[in-house]
Amino acid sequence: TVDESELLTVPDGWKEPAFTREDNPKGLLEESSFATLFPKYREAYLKECWPLVQKALGENYVNATLDLIEGSMTVTTTKKTFDPYAIIRARDLIKLLARSVPFEQAVRILQDDVACDIIKIGSLVRKRDTFIKRRGRLLGPKGSTLKALELLTNCYIMVQGNTVSALGPFSGLKEVRKVVLDTMKNIHPIYNIKTLMIKRELSKDPELRSQSWERFLPKFKRKNLKKRKEPKKKNTKKEYTPFPPPQPESQIDKELASGEYFLKERQKKRKRVEEIKAKQADAIKKRQEERNKAFIPPKEKPVVKTKKGN
């Protein structure tokens, strides 16, 4: 009897056997080819490293040609090619080179346990400014967020233009795609990085392999910022009336009501001067009170006498 949890998990240190000529001694029947375009700024680098590309693909019996006039790279199988998947790996290699991945990293795609994923992020956000901000959030300050993601997923990640190129094991590529798409949906990558860190620690415990990890993973609540805060002062609409508002009183009407209209000009001036002097006196009084506050001594706490023990 074998435990079901052991059947569901891959044994530690297990590796798929390599595909050799003995598995396909007669080779391929038809010639297959793939081509991809590359931007102008990659031309100088590709010219420099193209002999290395031809040498790496030559070991798998795949031809590679670089067309600088058209700006394209082409890979084709030969009569000696025995691995049918070699052309797919060669296609991924030229795609990664076109997306600014250095040759030292891109050549790893020819290994059996390494895969790649090119994530298109250009069409996920409408506004260009928002896209640049979220792409910068994926990189982090001085590339720290991207470096942390690389360490947790064991993948090489390259953010270039409107695409994100990832290179590494299948399990890591799945996590990278999730983090990248969530970042473009305005979910900060630090939340996914925290979850990945917890998962890495949980995977070290053999007892927890067959159990659910939901109770250990953090649950982040999304703040709904769309709800507008209610203003402190609410403007209430007045009841509709068909009658117009009463006409405001003019200055002459106010003077007539107070009797000031019938005073002489000299008396009016004297009244104005008296009002100004009264305002000045009030201001001086308030200023003096503010100054005197500094000279008022604070209240002292009463001294509590303690009884001395015999």
PDB file of C-alpha atoms in Angstrom, residues 2-309:
ATOM      1  CA  VAL A   2       1.300   3.415  -1.059  1.00  0.00           C
ATOM      2  CA  ASP A   3       0.233   6.675   0.568  1.00  0.00           C
ATOM      3  CA  GLU A   4      -1.755   8.914  -1.842  1.00  0.00           C
ATOM      4  CA  SER A   5       0.204  12.027  -0.801  1.00  0.00           C
ATOM      5  CA  GLU A   6       3.407  10.381  -2.074  1.00  0.00           C
ATOM      6  CA  LEU A   7       1.808   9.718  -5.479  1.00  0.00           C
ATOM      7  CA  LEU A   8       0.744  13.347  -5.835  1.00  0.00           C
ATOM      8  CA  THR A   9       4.221  14.778  -5.172  1.00  0.00           C
ATOM      9  CA  VAL A  10       7.322  14.462  -7.327  1.00  0.00           C
ATOM     10  CA  PRO A  11      10.180  12.694  -5.494  1.00  0.00           C
ATOM     11  CA  ASP A  12      13.088  14.900  -4.442  1.00  0.00           C
ATOM     12  CA  GLY A  13      15.965  14.859  -6.908  1.00  0.00           C
ATOM     13  CA  TRP A  14      13.908  13.254  -9.689  1.00  0.00           C
ATOM     14  CA  LYS A  15      14.932  14.325 -13.198  1.00  0.00           C
ATOM     15  CA  GLU A  16      13.450  13.447 -16.555  1.00  0.00           C
ATOM     16  CA  PRO A  17      15.847  11.376 -18.711  1.00  0.00           C
ATOM     17  CA  ALA A  18      17.433  13.243 -21.630  1.00  0.00           C
ATOM     18  CA  PHE A  19      16.159  12.692 -25.187  1.00  0.00           C
ATOM     19  CA  THR A  20      18.924  10.964 -27.199  1.00  0.00           C
ATOM     20  CA  ARG A  21      19.390   9.816 -30.822  1.00  0.00           C
ATOM     21  CA  GLU A  22      18.465   6.268 -29.798  1.00  0.00           C
ATOM     22  CA  ASP A  23      14.914   7.504 -29.057  1.00  0.00           C
ATOM     23  CA  ASN A  24      14.534   8.796 -32.663  1.00  0.00           C
ATOM     24  CA  PRO A  25      17.257   7.218 -34.873  1.00  0.00           C
ATOM     25  CA  LYS A  26      15.629   8.088 -38.239  1.00  0.00           C
ATOM     26  CA  GLY A  27      15.311  11.829 -37.561  1.00  0.00           C
ATOM     27  CA  LEU A  28      12.556  14.125 -38.806  1.00  0.00           C
ATOM     28  CA  LEU A  29      10.605  13.774 -42.054  1.00  0.00           C
ATOM     29  CA  GLU A  30       9.881  17.449 -42.747  1.00  0.00           C
ATOM     30  CA  GLU A  31      11.866  20.656 -42.303  1.00  0.00           C
ATOM     31  CA  SER A  32      10.461  23.118 -39.750  1.00  0.00           C
ATOM     32  CA  SER A  33      11.404  26.768 -39.401  1.00  0.00           C
ATOM     33  CA  PHE A  34      10.519  29.797 -37.269  1.00  0.00           C
ATOM     34  CA  ALA A  35      11.375  33.474 -37.778  1.00  0.00           C
ATOM     35  CA  THR A  36      11.060  36.536 -35.563  1.00  0.00           C
ATOM     36  CA  LEU A  37      11.765  40.234 -36.015  1.00  0.00           C
ATOM     37  CA  PHE A  38      14.020  42.233 -33.703  1.00  0.00           C
ATOM     38  CA  PRO A  39      14.241  46.000 -33.034  1.00  0.00           C
ATOM     39  CA  LYS A  40      16.980  48.162 -34.533  1.00  0.00           C
ATOM     40  CA  TYR A  41      18.745  48.791 -31.210  1.00  0.00           C
ATOM     41  CA  ARG A  42      19.410  45.008 -30.805  1.00  0.00           C
ATOM     42  CA  GLU A  43      21.297  44.758 -34.102  1.00  0.00           C
ATOM     43  CA  ALA A  44      24.781  45.529 -32.704  1.00  0.00           C
ATOM     44  CA  TYR A  45      24.435  43.033 -29.837  1.00  0.00           C
ATOM     45  CA  LEU A  46      23.072  40.243 -32.072  1.00  0.00           C
ATOM     46  CA  LYS A  47      25.925  40.674 -34.584  1.00  0.00           C
ATOM     47  CA  GLU A  48      28.395  40.311 -31.723  1.00  0.00           C
ATOM     48  CA  CYS A  49      26.861  37.197 -30.124  1.00  0.00           C
ATOM     49  CA  TRP A  50      25.528  35.449 -33.264  1.00  0.00           C
ATOM     50  CA  PRO A  51      28.500  33.021 -33.589  1.00  0.00           C
ATOM     51  CA  LEU A  52      27.728  31.815 -30.042  1.00  0.00           C
ATOM     52  CA  VAL A  53      24.047  31.368 -30.957  1.00  0.00           C
ATOM     53  CA  GLN A  54      24.982  29.280 -34.017  1.00  0.00           C
ATOM     54  CA  LYS A  55      27.363  27.161 -31.946  1.00  0.00           C
ATOM     55  CA  ALA A  56      24.731  26.500 -29.228  1.00  0.00           C
ATOM     56  CA  LEU A  57      22.045  25.587 -31.764  1.00  0.00           C
ATOM     57  CA  GLY A  58      24.527  23.565 -33.843  1.00  0.00           C
ATOM     58  CA  GLU A  59      24.875  21.115 -30.935  1.00  0.00           C
ATOM     59  CA  ASN A  60      21.152  20.337 -31.407  1.00  0.00           C
ATOM     60  CA  TYR A  61      21.578  20.265 -35.230  1.00  0.00           C
ATOM     61  CA  VAL A  62      19.507  23.411 -35.818  1.00  0.00           C
ATOM     62  CA  ASN A  63      20.588  26.105 -38.309  1.00  0.00           C
ATOM     63  CA  ALA A  64      20.275  29.800 -37.432  1.00  0.00           C
ATOM     64  CA  THR A  65      20.453  32.764 -39.842  1.00  0.00           C
ATOM     65  CA  LEU A  66      20.550  36.483 -39.085  1.00  0.00           C
ATOM     66  CA  ASP A  67      19.105  38.870 -41.688  1.00  0.00           C
ATOM     67  CA  LEU A  68      20.175  42.453 -40.900  1.00  0.00           C
ATOM     68  CA  ILE A  69      18.413  43.925 -43.971  1.00  0.00           C
ATOM     69  CA  GLU A  70      14.974  42.598 -42.963  1.00  0.00           C
ATOM     70  CA  GLY A  71      15.785  42.707 -39.241  1.00  0.00           C
ATOM     71  CA  SER A  72      14.839  39.078 -38.607  1.00  0.00           C
ATOM     72  CA  MET A  73      16.233  35.861 -37.120  1.00  0.00           C
ATOM     73  CA  THR A  74      15.355  32.421 -38.553  1.00  0.00           C
ATOM     74  CA  VAL A  75      15.915  28.911 -37.179  1.00  0.00           C
ATOM     75  CA  THR A  76      15.430  25.729 -39.247  1.00  0.00           C
ATOM     76  CA  THR A  77      15.853  22.014 -38.653  1.00  0.00           C
ATOM     77  CA  THR A  78      18.334  19.884 -40.634  1.00  0.00           C
ATOM     78  CA  LYS A  79      18.537  16.240 -41.727  1.00  0.00           C
ATOM     79  CA  LYS A  80      20.593  15.434 -38.628  1.00  0.00           C
ATOM     80  CA  THR A  81      18.030  16.853 -36.171  1.00  0.00           C
ATOM     81  CA  PHE A  82      16.627  14.006 -34.072  1.00  0.00           C
ATOM     82  CA  ASP A  83      14.907  15.920 -31.224  1.00  0.00           C
ATOM     83  CA  PRO A  84      11.496  17.211 -32.465  1.00  0.00           C
ATOM     84  CA  TYR A  85      11.307  19.723 -29.592  1.00  0.00           C
ATOM     85  CA  ALA A  86      14.695  21.292 -30.423  1.00  0.00           C
ATOM     86  CA  ILE A  87      13.116  23.659 -32.978  1.00  0.00           C
ATOM     87  CA  ILE A  88      10.624  24.912 -30.339  1.00  0.00           C
ATOM     88  CA  ARG A  89      13.505  25.652 -27.974  1.00  0.00           C
ATOM     89  CA  ALA A  90      15.381  27.410 -30.795  1.00  0.00           C
ATOM     90  CA  ARG A  91      12.274  29.519 -31.514  1.00  0.00           C
ATOM     91  CA  ASP A  92      12.076  30.542 -27.832  1.00  0.00           C
ATOM     92  CA  LEU A  93      15.795  31.389 -27.885  1.00  0.00           C
ATOM     93  CA  ILE A  94      15.472  33.899 -30.749  1.00  0.00           C
ATOM     94  CA  LYS A  95      12.312  35.365 -29.165  1.00  0.00           C
ATOM     95  CA  LEU A  96      14.162  36.000 -25.906  1.00  0.00           C
ATOM     96  CA  LEU A  97      17.115  37.552 -27.744  1.00  0.00           C
ATOM     97  CA  ALA A  98      14.711  39.897 -29.554  1.00  0.00           C
ATOM     98  CA  ARG A  99      13.228  40.947 -26.177  1.00  0.00           C
ATOM     99  CA  SER A 100      16.628  42.186 -24.841  1.00  0.00           C
ATOM    100  CA  VAL A 101      17.442  39.060 -22.792  1.00  0.00           C
ATOM    101  CA  PRO A 102      21.248  38.570 -22.765  1.00  0.00           C
ATOM    102  CA  PHE A 103      22.630  35.497 -24.540  1.00  0.00           C
ATOM    103  CA  GLU A 104      24.082  34.034 -21.292  1.00  0.00           C
ATOM    104  CA  GLN A 105      20.533  33.756 -19.885  1.00  0.00           C
ATOM    105  CA  ALA A 106      18.644  33.029 -23.114  1.00  0.00           C
ATOM    106  CA  VAL A 107      20.833  29.987 -23.969  1.00  0.00           C
ATOM    107  CA  ARG A 108      19.503  28.255 -20.820  1.00  0.00           C
ATOM    108  CA  ILE A 109      16.233  27.613 -22.698  1.00  0.00           C
ATOM    109  CA  LEU A 110      17.988  24.729 -24.503  1.00  0.00           C
ATOM    110  CA  GLN A 111      18.047  22.785 -21.207  1.00  0.00           C
ATOM    111  CA  ASP A 112      15.262  20.285 -20.484  1.00  0.00           C
ATOM    112  CA  ASP A 113      14.163  21.681 -17.087  1.00  0.00           C
ATOM    113  CA  VAL A 114      14.014  25.346 -18.216  1.00  0.00           C
ATOM    114  CA  ALA A 115      11.072  27.036 -19.934  1.00  0.00           C
ATOM    115  CA  CYS A 116      10.220  30.621 -20.840  1.00  0.00           C
ATOM    116  CA  ASP A 117       7.179  32.876 -20.804  1.00  0.00           C
ATOM    117  CA  ILE A 118       6.785  36.222 -22.586  1.00  0.00           C
ATOM    118  CA  ILE A 119       3.957  38.210 -20.936  1.00  0.00           C
ATOM    119  CA  LYS A 120       2.434  41.063 -22.940  1.00  0.00           C
ATOM    120  CA  ILE A 121       1.466  43.888 -20.577  1.00  0.00           C
ATOM    121  CA  GLY A 122       1.061  46.794 -23.014  1.00  0.00           C
ATOM    122  CA  SER A 123      -2.668  46.332 -23.597  1.00  0.00           C
ATOM    123  CA  LEU A 124      -3.649  45.657 -19.948  1.00  0.00           C
ATOM    124  CA  VAL A 125      -3.746  49.340 -18.930  1.00  0.00           C
ATOM    125  CA  ARG A 126      -5.401  52.084 -20.968  1.00  0.00           C
ATOM    126  CA  LYS A 127      -3.568  55.209 -19.800  1.00  0.00           C
ATOM    127  CA  ARG A 128       0.134  55.454 -20.637  1.00  0.00           C
ATOM    128  CA  ASP A 129       1.049  57.257 -17.373  1.00  0.00           C
ATOM    129  CA  THR A 130      -0.702  54.574 -15.283  1.00  0.00           C
ATOM    130  CA  PHE A 131       1.059  51.829 -17.256  1.00  0.00           C
ATOM    131  CA  ILE A 132       4.500  53.381 -16.609  1.00  0.00           C
ATOM    132  CA  LYS A 133       3.750  53.718 -12.869  1.00  0.00           C
ATOM    133  CA  ARG A 134       2.629  50.105 -12.514  1.00  0.00           C
ATOM    134  CA  ARG A 135       5.551  48.814 -14.562  1.00  0.00           C
ATOM    135  CA  GLY A 136       7.900  50.800 -12.290  1.00  0.00           C
ATOM    136  CA  ARG A 137       6.131  49.287  -9.271  1.00  0.00           C
ATOM    137  CA  LEU A 138       7.002  45.829 -10.640  1.00  0.00           C
ATOM    138  CA  LEU A 139      10.687  46.823 -10.813  1.00  0.00           C
ATOM    139  CA  GLY A 140      10.725  48.475  -7.376  1.00  0.00           C
ATOM    140  CA  PRO A 141      13.308  50.946  -6.017  1.00  0.00           C
ATOM    141  CA  LYS A 142      16.642  50.140  -7.689  1.00  0.00           C
ATOM    142  CA  GLY A 143      15.154  46.850  -8.965  1.00  0.00           C
ATOM    143  CA  SER A 144      14.697  45.418  -5.441  1.00  0.00           C
ATOM    144  CA  THR A 145      11.146  44.078  -6.019  1.00  0.00           C
ATOM    145  CA  LEU A 146      12.180  42.320  -9.227  1.00  0.00           C
ATOM    146  CA  LYS A 147      15.250  40.827  -7.508  1.00  0.00           C
ATOM    147  CA  ALA A 148      13.101  39.490  -4.644  1.00  0.00           C
ATOM    148  CA  LEU A 149      10.710  37.921  -7.159  1.00  0.00           C
ATOM    149  CA  GLU A 150      13.641  36.300  -9.000  1.00  0.00           C
ATOM    150  CA  LEU A 151      14.983  34.767  -5.766  1.00  0.00           C
ATOM    151  CA  LEU A 152      11.571  33.388  -4.722  1.00  0.00           C
ATOM    152  CA  THR A 153      10.659  31.893  -8.124  1.00  0.00           C
ATOM    153  CA  ASN A 154      14.184  30.856  -9.277  1.00  0.00           C
ATOM    154  CA  CYS A 155      13.481  32.629 -12.577  1.00  0.00           C
ATOM    155  CA  TYR A 156      15.302  35.267 -14.586  1.00  0.00           C
ATOM    156  CA  ILE A 157      12.920  38.189 -15.288  1.00  0.00           C
ATOM    157  CA  MET A 158      13.466  40.935 -17.862  1.00  0.00           C
ATOM    158  CA  VAL A 159      11.088  43.913 -18.089  1.00  0.00           C
ATOM    159  CA  GLN A 160      11.476  45.579 -21.484  1.00  0.00           C
ATOM    160  CA  GLY A 161       8.989  47.903 -23.183  1.00  0.00           C
ATOM    161  CA  ASN A 162       5.522  46.347 -23.333  1.00  0.00           C
ATOM    162  CA  THR A 163       6.600  42.800 -22.403  1.00  0.00           C
ATOM    163  CA  VAL A 164       7.981  40.873 -19.430  1.00  0.00           C
ATOM    164  CA  SER A 165      10.260  37.935 -20.316  1.00  0.00           C
ATOM    165  CA  ALA A 166      10.702  35.193 -17.715  1.00  0.00           C
ATOM    166  CA  LEU A 167      13.049  32.192 -17.864  1.00  0.00           C
ATOM    167  CA  GLY A 168      13.116  29.339 -15.364  1.00  0.00           C
ATOM    168  CA  PRO A 169      11.254  26.258 -14.054  1.00  0.00           C
ATOM    169  CA  PHE A 170       7.548  25.772 -14.857  1.00  0.00           C
ATOM    170  CA  SER A 171       6.382  26.284 -11.256  1.00  0.00           C
ATOM    171  CA  GLY A 172       8.265  29.582 -11.030  1.00  0.00           C
ATOM    172  CA  LEU A 173       6.908  30.866 -14.363  1.00  0.00           C
ATOM    173  CA  LYS A 174       3.357  30.297 -13.149  1.00  0.00           C
ATOM    174  CA  GLU A 175       3.985  32.499 -10.089  1.00  0.00           C
ATOM    175  CA  VAL A 176       5.754  35.183 -12.159  1.00  0.00           C
ATOM    176  CA  ARG A 177       2.794  35.463 -14.546  1.00  0.00           C
ATOM    177  CA  LYS A 178       0.366  35.794 -11.624  1.00  0.00           C
ATOM    178  CA  VAL A 179       2.423  38.549  -9.961  1.00  0.00           C
ATOM    179  CA  VAL A 180       2.880  40.493 -13.220  1.00  0.00           C
ATOM    180  CA  LEU A 181      -0.822  40.368 -14.150  1.00  0.00           C
ATOM    181  CA  ASP A 182      -1.875  41.321 -10.590  1.00  0.00           C
ATOM    182  CA  THR A 183       0.512  44.284 -10.637  1.00  0.00           C
ATOM    183  CA  MET A 184      -1.062  45.517 -13.868  1.00  0.00           C
ATOM    184  CA  LYS A 185      -4.477  45.164 -12.150  1.00  0.00           C
ATOM    185  CA  ASN A 186      -3.301  47.578  -9.414  1.00  0.00           C
ATOM    186  CA  ILE A 187      -2.436  44.927  -6.789  1.00  0.00           C
ATOM    187  CA  HIS A 188       0.956  45.737  -5.268  1.00  0.00           C
ATOM    188  CA  PRO A 189       3.567  42.974  -5.857  1.00  0.00           C
ATOM    189  CA  ILE A 190       4.627  43.026  -2.177  1.00  0.00           C
ATOM    190  CA  TYR A 191       1.420  41.139  -1.255  1.00  0.00           C
ATOM    191  CA  ASN A 192       2.244  38.282  -3.652  1.00  0.00           C
ATOM    192  CA  ILE A 193       5.901  38.300  -2.544  1.00  0.00           C
ATOM    193  CA  LYS A 194       4.831  37.830   1.106  1.00  0.00           C
ATOM    194  CA  THR A 195       2.634  34.899   0.075  1.00  0.00           C
ATOM    195  CA  LEU A 196       5.498  33.320  -1.899  1.00  0.00           C
ATOM    196  CA  MET A 197       7.832  33.629   1.102  1.00  0.00           C
ATOM    197  CA  ILE A 198       5.326  31.818   3.337  1.00  0.00           C
ATOM    198  CA  LYS A 199       4.790  29.103   0.701  1.00  0.00           C
ATOM    199  CA  ARG A 200       8.537  28.517   0.415  1.00  0.00           C
ATOM    200  CA  GLU A 201       8.819  27.967   4.178  1.00  0.00           C
ATOM    201  CA  LEU A 202       5.764  25.678   4.220  1.00  0.00           C
ATOM    202  CA  SER A 203       7.130  23.528   1.374  1.00  0.00           C
ATOM    203  CA  LYS A 204      10.139  22.603   3.531  1.00  0.00           C
ATOM    204  CA  ASP A 205       7.866  20.746   5.983  1.00  0.00           C
ATOM    205  CA  PRO A 206       7.026  17.255   4.589  1.00  0.00           C
ATOM    206  CA  GLU A 207       3.968  16.913   6.884  1.00  0.00           C
ATOM    207  CA  LEU A 208       2.237  19.940   5.332  1.00  0.00           C
ATOM    208  CA  ARG A 209       2.607  18.804   1.702  1.00  0.00           C
ATOM    209  CA  SER A 210      -0.753  17.010   1.646  1.00  0.00           C
ATOM    210  CA  GLN A 211      -2.578  19.670   3.708  1.00  0.00           C
ATOM    211  CA  SER A 212      -4.283  22.903   2.663  1.00  0.00           C
ATOM    212  CA  TRP A 213      -2.191  26.041   3.243  1.00  0.00           C
ATOM    213  CA  GLU A 214      -5.102  28.496   3.326  1.00  0.00           C
ATOM    214  CA  ARG A 215      -4.876  29.000   7.104  1.00  0.00           C
ATOM    215  CA  PHE A 216      -1.209  30.058   6.852  1.00  0.00           C
ATOM    216  CA  LEU A 217      -1.497  32.446   3.900  1.00  0.00           C
ATOM    217  CA  PRO A 218      -2.278  36.125   4.634  1.00  0.00           C
ATOM    218  CA  LYS A 219      -5.601  37.577   3.495  1.00  0.00           C
ATOM    219  CA  PHE A 220      -5.346  41.157   2.337  1.00  0.00           C
ATOM    220  CA  LYS A 221      -8.525  43.215   2.308  1.00  0.00           C
ATOM    221  CA  ARG A 222      -8.958  45.474  -0.690  1.00  0.00           C
ATOM    222  CA  LYS A 223      -9.854  49.040   0.163  1.00  0.00           C
ATOM    223  CA  ASN A 224     -12.695  50.371  -1.925  1.00  0.00           C
ATOM    224  CA  LEU A 225     -11.575  53.899  -2.714  1.00  0.00           C
ATOM    225  CA  LYS A 226     -14.439  54.559  -5.088  1.00  0.00           C
ATOM    226  CA  LYS A 227     -16.787  55.516  -2.242  1.00  0.00           C
ATOM    227  CA  ARG A 228     -16.722  59.281  -1.848  1.00  0.00           C
ATOM    228  CA  LYS A 229     -16.481  60.644   1.679  1.00  0.00           C
ATOM    229  CA  GLU A 230     -19.496  62.637   2.815  1.00  0.00           C
ATOM    230  CA  PRO A 231     -18.758  66.369   3.153  1.00  0.00           C
ATOM    231  CA  LYS A 232     -18.999  68.018   6.580  1.00  0.00           C
ATOM    232  CA  LYS A 233     -21.182  70.833   5.253  1.00  0.00           C
ATOM    233  CA  LYS A 234     -24.093  69.542   3.244  1.00  0.00           C
ATOM    234  CA  ASN A 235     -25.768  72.003   0.899  1.00  0.00           C
ATOM    235  CA  THR A 236     -29.490  71.452   1.269  1.00  0.00           C
ATOM    236  CA  LYS A 237     -31.736  72.724  -1.465  1.00  0.00           C
ATOM    237  CA  LYS A 238     -34.379  75.232  -0.444  1.00  0.00           C
ATOM    238  CA  GLU A 239     -38.011  74.585  -1.163  1.00  0.00           C
ATOM    239  CA  TYR A 240     -39.162  75.883  -4.513  1.00  0.00           C
ATOM    240  CA  THR A 241     -41.407  78.959  -4.375  1.00  0.00           C
ATOM    241  CA  PRO A 242     -42.803  80.768  -7.404  1.00  0.00           C
ATOM    242  CA  PHE A 243     -42.349  84.170  -5.718  1.00  0.00           C
ATOM    243  CA  PRO A 244     -39.052  86.060  -6.132  1.00  0.00           C
ATOM    244  CA  PRO A 245     -36.898  86.764  -3.045  1.00  0.00           C
ATOM    245  CA  PRO A 246     -37.493  90.103  -1.256  1.00  0.00           C
ATOM    246  CA  GLN A 247     -35.387  92.989  -2.503  1.00  0.00           C
ATOM    247  CA  PRO A 248     -32.386  93.655  -0.207  1.00  0.00           C
ATOM    248  CA  GLU A 249     -32.297  96.953   1.679  1.00  0.00           C
ATOM    249  CA  SER A 250     -30.074  99.646   0.256  1.00  0.00           C
ATOM    250  CA  GLN A 251     -27.654 101.747   2.307  1.00  0.00           C
ATOM    251  CA  ILE A 252     -30.110 104.691   2.286  1.00  0.00           C
ATOM    252  CA  ASP A 253     -32.913 102.450   3.621  1.00  0.00           C
ATOM    253  CA  LYS A 254     -30.665 101.305   6.487  1.00  0.00           C
ATOM    254  CA  GLU A 255     -29.713 104.922   7.317  1.00  0.00           C
ATOM    255  CA  LEU A 256     -33.382 105.945   7.259  1.00  0.00           C
ATOM    256  CA  ALA A 257     -34.307 103.073   9.627  1.00  0.00           C
ATOM    257  CA  SER A 258     -31.550 103.994  12.132  1.00  0.00           C
ATOM    258  CA  GLY A 259     -32.127 107.774  11.813  1.00  0.00           C
ATOM    259  CA  GLU A 260     -28.559 108.362  10.634  1.00  0.00           C
ATOM    260  CA  TYR A 261     -29.824 109.761   7.337  1.00  0.00           C
ATOM    261  CA  PHE A 262     -31.062 112.932   9.049  1.00  0.00           C
ATOM    262  CA  LEU A 263     -27.759 113.673  10.856  1.00  0.00           C
ATOM    263  CA  LYS A 264     -25.407 116.343   9.620  1.00  0.00           C
ATOM    264  CA  GLU A 265     -22.095 115.480   7.942  1.00  0.00           C
ATOM    265  CA  ARG A 266     -20.094 116.590  11.019  1.00  0.00           C
ATOM    266  CA  GLN A 267     -22.153 114.345  13.277  1.00  0.00           C
ATOM    267  CA  LYS A 268     -21.707 111.406  10.898  1.00  0.00           C
ATOM    268  CA  LYS A 269     -17.906 111.832  10.930  1.00  0.00           C
ATOM    269  CA  ARG A 270     -17.861 112.025  14.740  1.00  0.00           C
ATOM    270  CA  LYS A 271     -19.901 108.817  14.974  1.00  0.00           C
ATOM    271  CA  ARG A 272     -17.513 107.002  12.610  1.00  0.00           C
ATOM    272  CA  VAL A 273     -14.482 108.155  14.633  1.00  0.00           C
ATOM    273  CA  GLU A 274     -16.100 106.976  17.879  1.00  0.00           C
ATOM    274  CA  GLU A 275     -16.781 103.531  16.379  1.00  0.00           C
ATOM    275  CA  ILE A 276     -13.136 103.256  15.205  1.00  0.00           C
ATOM    276  CA  LYS A 277     -11.848 104.274  18.663  1.00  0.00           C
ATOM    277  CA  ALA A 278     -14.122 101.717  20.359  1.00  0.00           C
ATOM    278  CA  LYS A 279     -12.764  98.934  18.071  1.00  0.00           C
ATOM    279  CA  GLN A 280      -9.163 100.017  18.769  1.00  0.00           C
ATOM    280  CA  ALA A 281      -9.800 100.009  22.530  1.00  0.00           C
ATOM    281  CA  ASP A 282     -11.182  96.450  22.357  1.00  0.00           C
ATOM    282  CA  ALA A 283      -8.170  95.269  20.328  1.00  0.00           C
ATOM    283  CA  ILE A 284      -5.691  96.889  22.794  1.00  0.00           C
ATOM    284  CA  LYS A 285      -7.519  95.289  25.721  1.00  0.00           C
ATOM    285  CA  LYS A 286      -7.354  91.799  24.144  1.00  0.00           C
ATOM    286  CA  ARG A 287      -3.667  92.234  23.283  1.00  0.00           C
ATOM    287  CA  GLN A 288      -2.881  93.291  26.860  1.00  0.00           C
ATOM    288  CA  GLU A 289      -4.710  90.243  28.257  1.00  0.00           C
ATOM    289  CA  GLU A 290      -2.640  87.950  25.987  1.00  0.00           C
ATOM    290  CA  ARG A 291       0.589  89.547  27.244  1.00  0.00           C
ATOM    291  CA  ASN A 292      -0.438  89.282  30.907  1.00  0.00           C
ATOM    292  CA  LYS A 293      -1.032  85.522  30.561  1.00  0.00           C
ATOM    293  CA  ALA A 294       2.751  84.938  30.538  1.00  0.00           C
ATOM    294  CA  PHE A 295       3.081  86.608  33.998  1.00  0.00           C
ATOM    295  CA  ILE A 296       0.348  84.545  35.708  1.00  0.00           C
ATOM    296  CA  PRO A 297       2.088  81.905  37.901  1.00  0.00           C
ATOM    297  CA  PRO A 298       1.020  78.260  37.444  1.00  0.00           C
ATOM    298  CA  LYS A 299      -0.939  76.489  40.160  1.00  0.00           C
ATOM    299  CA  GLU A 300       1.362  74.569  42.471  1.00  0.00           C
ATOM    300  CA  LYS A 301       0.464  71.100  43.630  1.00  0.00           C
ATOM    301  CA  PRO A 302      -0.107  70.795  47.380  1.00  0.00           C
ATOM    302  CA  VAL A 303       2.792  69.203  49.250  1.00  0.00           C
ATOM    303  CA  VAL A 304       1.864  65.822  50.734  1.00  0.00           C
ATOM    304  CA  LYS A 305       3.725  65.111  53.971  1.00  0.00           C
ATOM    305  CA  THR A 306       4.834  61.491  54.315  1.00  0.00           C
ATOM    306  CA  LYS A 307       4.905  59.877  57.730  1.00  0.00           C
ATOM    307  CA  LYS A 308       8.334  58.667  58.693  1.00  0.00           C
ATOM    308  CA  GLY A 309       8.391  55.059  59.830  1.00  0.00           C
TER     309      GLY A 309
END
